[in-house]
């Protein structure tokens, strides 16, 4: 009985070991790879990029023969400083912020063409941004780059998007954060602004003086016209009428050589003979 029990125990151990060996064999022969959220897997079979792209989730691969390179397809941020020259040969230093991501369905082609994310930035994005900025800035004068900034940004965005699309890269957004000019140009702009302000001030003062002179001329013309009209319409009857309208009810008196007498409104006063009696 003891011998039979021992045989059963040995058989059970063999069965457990057999299952363990089979499990390990399956793991070795059929390994699994996990693709996390925001990633894609590029399958390499004996080092050769395959058309198959692994999406998020758990995927079996062939051991030894296959390997998987994980690439992120999330939006990434890249800050770049680049130098360029304007149409009027002014030196410009631009700080650019670029948001980009790999096209999910083309990560295998991007990896085959460029490599991983660091290689994408180093080999494609940075050179493209510098070249596009130089090409666009050369079409505008320094003053136009300031006054037509949105147009310049749009031109950079369009040209860069077309350029990077060939590398299976999608441009989400680009911002021209800082556009800095040389000290000489900044001083010239400041001097120009001061000159324009002085010119506007002089123009304002000239216009103000002209309007004041015109106002004085118009006032003088109005006074002359008023005097002319007054002379034309001032008659003895009008004077008498105004005197009556303004009379306070008391008759005026005149003191002369004949003594105190009332002023007669109907007959003008007699002229006084200033010749002395002999």
Short mmCIF file of C-alpha atoms in Angstrom, two decimals:
data_model
loop_
_atom_site.label_atom_id
_atom_site.label_comp_id
_atom_site.label_asym_id
_atom_site.label_seq_id
_atom_site.Cartn_x
_atom_site.Cartn_y
_atom_site.Cartn_z
CA UNK A 1 0.00 0.00 0.00
CA UNK A 2 2.78 2.35 0.84
CA UNK A 3 4.42 1.59 -2.49
CA UNK A 4 1.22 2.28 -4.41
CA UNK A 5 0.75 5.57 -2.55
CA UNK A 6 4.29 6.58 -3.42
CA UNK A 7 3.66 5.82 -7.10
CA UNK A 8 0.54 7.99 -7.05
CA UNK A 9 2.46 10.85 -5.44
CA UNK A 10 5.21 10.58 -8.05
CA UNK A 11 2.63 10.56 -10.84
CA UNK A 12 1.00 13.73 -9.49
CA UNK A 13 4.37 15.48 -9.38
CA UNK A 14 5.07 14.49 -12.95
CA UNK A 15 1.72 15.80 -14.07
CA UNK A 16 2.34 19.16 -12.30
CA UNK A 17 5.80 19.42 -13.80
CA UNK A 18 4.42 18.57 -17.23
CA UNK A 19 1.82 21.36 -17.03
CA UNK A 20 4.45 23.79 -15.79
CA UNK A 21 6.74 22.88 -18.65
CA UNK A 22 3.92 23.31 -21.16
CA UNK A 23 3.02 26.70 -19.65
CA UNK A 24 6.62 27.88 -19.80
CA UNK A 25 6.90 26.60 -23.34
CA UNK A 26 3.82 28.58 -24.35
CA UNK A 27 5.21 31.68 -22.75
CA UNK A 28 8.53 31.22 -24.48
CA UNK A 29 7.06 30.31 -27.82
CA UNK A 30 4.23 32.90 -27.74
CA UNK A 31 5.27 36.02 -25.81
CA UNK A 32 2.84 38.91 -25.37
CA UNK A 33 3.30 42.69 -25.74
CA UNK A 34 1.15 45.45 -24.22
CA UNK A 35 0.54 48.68 -26.17
CA UNK A 36 -0.49 51.45 -23.75
CA UNK A 37 -2.94 54.29 -24.39
CA UNK A 38 -1.61 56.89 -26.79
CA UNK A 39 0.88 54.46 -28.33
CA UNK A 40 1.25 52.36 -31.44
CA UNK A 41 3.45 49.33 -31.94
CA UNK A 42 5.74 48.92 -34.94
CA UNK A 43 6.38 45.22 -35.62
CA UNK A 44 9.92 44.25 -36.63
CA UNK A 45 10.36 40.77 -38.05
CA UNK A 46 14.05 39.88 -38.20
CA UNK A 47 14.68 43.64 -38.18
CA UNK A 48 12.35 44.37 -41.08
CA UNK A 49 9.44 46.82 -40.53
CA UNK A 50 6.10 45.14 -41.13
CA UNK A 51 2.93 46.73 -42.54
CA UNK A 52 1.05 45.65 -39.43
CA UNK A 53 0.62 48.32 -36.72
CA UNK A 54 -0.33 47.26 -33.21
CA UNK A 55 -3.07 49.36 -31.59
CA UNK A 56 -3.67 49.77 -27.87
CA UNK A 57 -4.07 46.48 -26.00
CA UNK A 58 -2.47 43.03 -25.60
CA UNK A 59 -0.85 41.40 -28.64
CA UNK A 60 1.00 38.09 -29.13
CA UNK A 61 4.22 38.08 -31.11
CA UNK A 62 6.53 35.39 -32.42
CA UNK A 63 9.53 34.95 -30.11
CA UNK A 64 13.01 35.56 -31.46
CA UNK A 65 11.61 36.39 -34.92
CA UNK A 66 9.58 39.46 -33.96
CA UNK A 67 10.15 42.56 -31.84
CA UNK A 68 7.92 45.58 -31.22
CA UNK A 69 8.95 49.24 -31.13
CA UNK A 70 6.47 51.43 -29.27
CA UNK A 71 5.93 55.00 -30.51
CA UNK A 72 3.67 57.66 -28.97
CA UNK A 73 1.01 59.28 -31.12
CA UNK A 74 0.11 61.90 -28.51
CA UNK A 75 0.51 65.61 -29.25
CA UNK A 76 4.03 66.69 -28.38
CA UNK A 77 5.47 70.15 -27.83
CA UNK A 78 8.69 71.40 -29.35
CA UNK A 79 10.27 74.81 -28.66
CA UNK A 80 12.73 76.04 -31.27
CA UNK A 81 14.78 79.22 -31.69
CA UNK A 82 15.74 80.05 -35.26
CA UNK A 83 17.47 82.93 -37.02
CA UNK A 84 16.40 84.40 -40.35
CA UNK A 85 16.64 87.54 -42.47
CA UNK A 86 13.80 89.73 -43.68
CA UNK A 87 13.27 90.99 -47.21
CA UNK A 88 15.09 94.22 -46.33
CA UNK A 89 18.00 92.20 -44.84
CA UNK A 90 17.15 92.75 -41.18
CA UNK A 91 18.31 90.01 -38.81
CA UNK A 92 15.45 88.29 -36.98
CA UNK A 93 15.51 85.78 -34.14
CA UNK A 94 12.24 83.89 -33.69
CA UNK A 95 11.10 81.63 -30.84
CA UNK A 96 8.69 79.02 -32.16
CA UNK A 97 6.42 76.64 -30.24
CA UNK A 98 5.28 73.67 -32.34
CA UNK A 99 2.63 71.12 -31.37
CA UNK A 100 2.85 67.95 -33.48
CA UNK A 101 2.14 64.23 -33.48
CA UNK A 102 2.89 61.19 -35.59
CA UNK A 103 0.09 60.04 -37.88
CA UNK A 104 -1.19 56.88 -36.08
CA UNK A 105 -1.71 54.84 -39.24
CA UNK A 106 1.75 55.70 -40.54
CA UNK A 107 4.01 55.22 -37.51
CA UNK A 108 5.68 52.23 -39.17
CA UNK A 109 6.65 54.39 -42.16
CA UNK A 110 7.86 57.21 -39.89
CA UNK A 111 9.98 54.74 -37.90
CA UNK A 112 11.34 53.16 -41.06
CA UNK A 113 12.17 56.57 -42.53
CA UNK A 114 13.43 58.46 -39.47
CA UNK A 115 13.53 56.33 -36.31
CA UNK A 116 12.07 56.98 -32.85
CA UNK A 117 10.67 60.28 -31.51
CA UNK A 118 14.09 61.79 -30.80
CA UNK A 119 15.22 61.02 -34.32
CA UNK A 120 12.00 62.52 -35.70
CA UNK A 121 12.68 65.81 -33.89
CA UNK A 122 16.37 65.89 -34.74
CA UNK A 123 16.17 64.78 -38.37
CA UNK A 124 12.87 66.25 -39.53
CA UNK A 125 11.21 68.81 -37.26
CA UNK A 126 14.10 71.10 -36.28
CA UNK A 127 15.59 71.42 -39.80
CA UNK A 128 12.14 71.92 -41.35
CA UNK A 129 11.22 74.71 -38.91
CA UNK A 130 14.48 76.58 -39.52
CA UNK A 131 14.21 76.27 -43.30
CA UNK A 132 10.55 77.29 -43.40
CA UNK A 133 11.14 80.34 -41.20
CA UNK A 134 13.97 81.52 -43.43
CA UNK A 135 11.85 81.03 -46.56
CA UNK A 136 8.82 82.88 -45.18
CA UNK A 137 10.66 85.74 -43.45
CA UNK A 138 12.55 86.49 -46.67
CA UNK A 139 9.23 87.40 -48.34
CA UNK A 140 8.39 90.21 -45.89
CA UNK A 141 10.11 93.36 -44.74
CA UNK A 142 10.83 93.78 -41.06
CA UNK A 143 7.97 96.25 -40.71
CA UNK A 144 5.56 93.86 -42.47
CA UNK A 145 6.57 91.03 -40.14
CA UNK A 146 5.37 93.23 -37.26
CA UNK A 147 2.22 94.65 -38.84
CA UNK A 148 1.15 91.46 -40.68
CA UNK A 149 2.09 88.93 -38.03
CA UNK A 150 -0.99 86.72 -38.43
CA UNK A 151 -0.36 86.47 -42.16
CA UNK A 152 3.27 85.51 -41.52
CA UNK A 153 2.17 82.87 -38.99
CA UNK A 154 -0.33 81.42 -41.47
CA UNK A 155 2.34 81.16 -44.17
CA UNK A 156 4.72 79.40 -41.79
CA UNK A 157 1.98 77.02 -40.64
CA UNK A 158 0.95 76.05 -44.16
CA UNK A 159 4.46 75.58 -45.52
CA UNK A 160 5.63 73.63 -42.44
CA UNK A 161 2.54 71.39 -42.49
CA UNK A 162 3.17 70.49 -46.13
CA UNK A 163 6.83 69.87 -45.44
CA UNK A 164 6.39 67.62 -42.38
CA UNK A 165 3.45 65.71 -43.87
CA UNK A 166 5.96 63.98 -46.09
CA UNK A 167 7.61 62.62 -42.94
CA UNK A 168 4.25 61.30 -41.63
CA UNK A 169 4.08 64.13 -39.06
CA UNK A 170 0.94 66.19 -38.47
CA UNK A 171 1.27 69.83 -37.34
CA UNK A 172 -1.42 70.64 -34.76
CA UNK A 173 -0.44 74.25 -34.16
CA UNK A 174 2.50 76.61 -34.41
CA UNK A 175 3.03 79.86 -32.52
CA UNK A 176 5.55 82.62 -33.13
CA UNK A 177 6.10 83.42 -29.46
CA UNK A 178 8.82 86.04 -29.81
CA UNK A 179 10.08 87.86 -32.89
CA UNK A 180 13.21 89.80 -31.98
CA UNK A 181 15.08 92.22 -34.22
CA UNK A 182 18.58 93.61 -34.00
CA UNK A 183 19.31 96.58 -31.73
CA UNK A 184 19.98 98.76 -34.76
CA UNK A 185 16.57 98.05 -36.23
CA UNK A 186 14.85 98.59 -32.87
CA UNK A 187 16.53 101.98 -32.54
CA UNK A 188 15.50 102.88 -36.11
CA UNK A 189 11.89 101.90 -35.40
CA UNK A 190 11.87 103.97 -32.21
CA UNK A 191 13.34 106.99 -34.04
CA UNK A 192 10.76 106.62 -36.80
CA UNK A 193 7.93 106.49 -34.28
CA UNK A 194 9.23 109.62 -32.55
CA UNK A 195 9.51 111.42 -35.91
CA UNK A 196 5.98 110.39 -36.86
CA UNK A 197 4.65 111.63 -33.52
CA UNK A 198 6.44 114.96 -33.94
CA UNK A 199 5.13 115.29 -37.50
CA UNK A 200 1.58 114.58 -36.34
CA UNK A 201 1.95 117.12 -33.53
CA UNK A 202 3.25 119.77 -35.96
CA UNK A 203 0.42 118.98 -38.35
CA UNK A 204 -2.08 119.34 -35.51
CA UNK A 205 -0.64 122.68 -34.44
CA UNK A 206 -0.66 123.94 -38.05
CA UNK A 207 -4.26 122.87 -38.52
CA UNK A 208 -5.23 124.45 -35.20
CA UNK A 209 -3.60 127.77 -36.15
CA UNK A 210 -5.28 127.72 -39.56
CA UNK A 211 -8.67 127.11 -38.00
CA UNK A 212 -8.14 129.89 -35.44
CA UNK A 213 -7.12 132.32 -38.21
CA UNK A 214 -10.14 131.29 -40.27
CA UNK A 215 -12.36 131.85 -37.24
CA UNK A 216 -10.93 135.34 -36.73
CA UNK A 217 -11.45 136.18 -40.41
CA UNK A 218 -15.00 134.94 -40.27
CA UNK A 219 -15.62 136.95 -37.09
CA UNK A 220 -14.22 140.10 -38.74
CA UNK A 221 -16.35 139.51 -41.81
CA UNK A 222 -19.38 139.07 -39.61
CA UNK A 223 -18.67 142.32 -37.76
CA UNK A 224 -18.20 144.21 -41.01
CA UNK A 225 -21.42 142.79 -42.42
CA UNK A 226 -23.25 143.71 -39.22
CA UNK A 227 -21.98 147.29 -39.42
CA UNK A 228 -22.98 147.50 -43.07
CA UNK A 229 -26.47 146.22 -42.37
CA UNK A 230 -26.77 148.59 -39.42
CA UNK A 231 -25.87 151.57 -41.57
CA UNK A 232 -28.30 150.54 -44.28
CA UNK A 233 -31.25 150.07 -41.96
CA UNK A 234 -30.57 152.73 -39.30
CA UNK A 235 -33.06 155.59 -39.94
CA UNK A 236 -34.37 158.45 -37.77
CA UNK A 237 -37.69 156.67 -37.46
CA UNK A 238 -35.92 153.52 -36.18
CA UNK A 239 -33.91 155.55 -33.68
CA UNK A 240 -37.08 157.26 -32.44
CA UNK A 241 -38.87 153.93 -32.16
CA UNK A 242 -36.05 152.38 -30.14
CA UNK A 243 -35.99 155.42 -27.88
CA UNK A 244 -39.72 155.13 -27.25
CA UNK A 245 -39.45 151.41 -26.52
CA UNK A 246 -36.69 152.03 -24.00
CA UNK A 247 -38.33 155.17 -22.44
CA UNK A 248 -38.88 154.91 -18.69
CA UNK A 249 -41.77 157.41 -18.60
CA UNK A 250 -39.73 160.50 -17.68
CA UNK A 251 -39.13 163.23 -20.23
CA UNK A 252 -35.45 164.09 -20.66
CA UNK A 253 -34.40 167.68 -20.06
CA UNK A 254 -31.72 169.75 -21.69
CA UNK A 255 -29.83 172.49 -19.98
CA UNK A 256 -28.65 175.19 -22.33
CA UNK A 257 -28.30 178.92 -22.63
CA UNK A 258 -32.05 179.27 -22.57
CA UNK A 259 -32.34 177.46 -19.30
CA UNK A 260 -33.97 174.16 -18.45
CA UNK A 261 -36.30 172.81 -21.15
CA UNK A 262 -37.87 169.50 -22.13
CA UNK A 263 -36.42 167.49 -25.00
CA UNK A 264 -38.79 167.37 -27.97
CA UNK A 265 -38.70 163.93 -29.60
CA UNK A 266 -40.57 165.07 -32.69
CA UNK A 267 -38.20 167.90 -33.71
CA UNK A 268 -34.44 167.62 -33.70
CA UNK A 269 -32.58 170.08 -31.51
CA UNK A 270 -31.42 173.29 -33.10
CA UNK A 271 -27.79 173.66 -33.81
CA UNK A 272 -25.99 175.76 -31.26
CA UNK A 273 -24.10 178.70 -32.68
CA UNK A 274 -20.67 178.44 -31.31
CA UNK A 275 -19.66 181.90 -32.64
CA UNK A 276 -19.27 184.33 -29.71
CA UNK A 277 -21.26 187.53 -29.65
CA UNK A 278 -19.32 190.64 -30.25
#
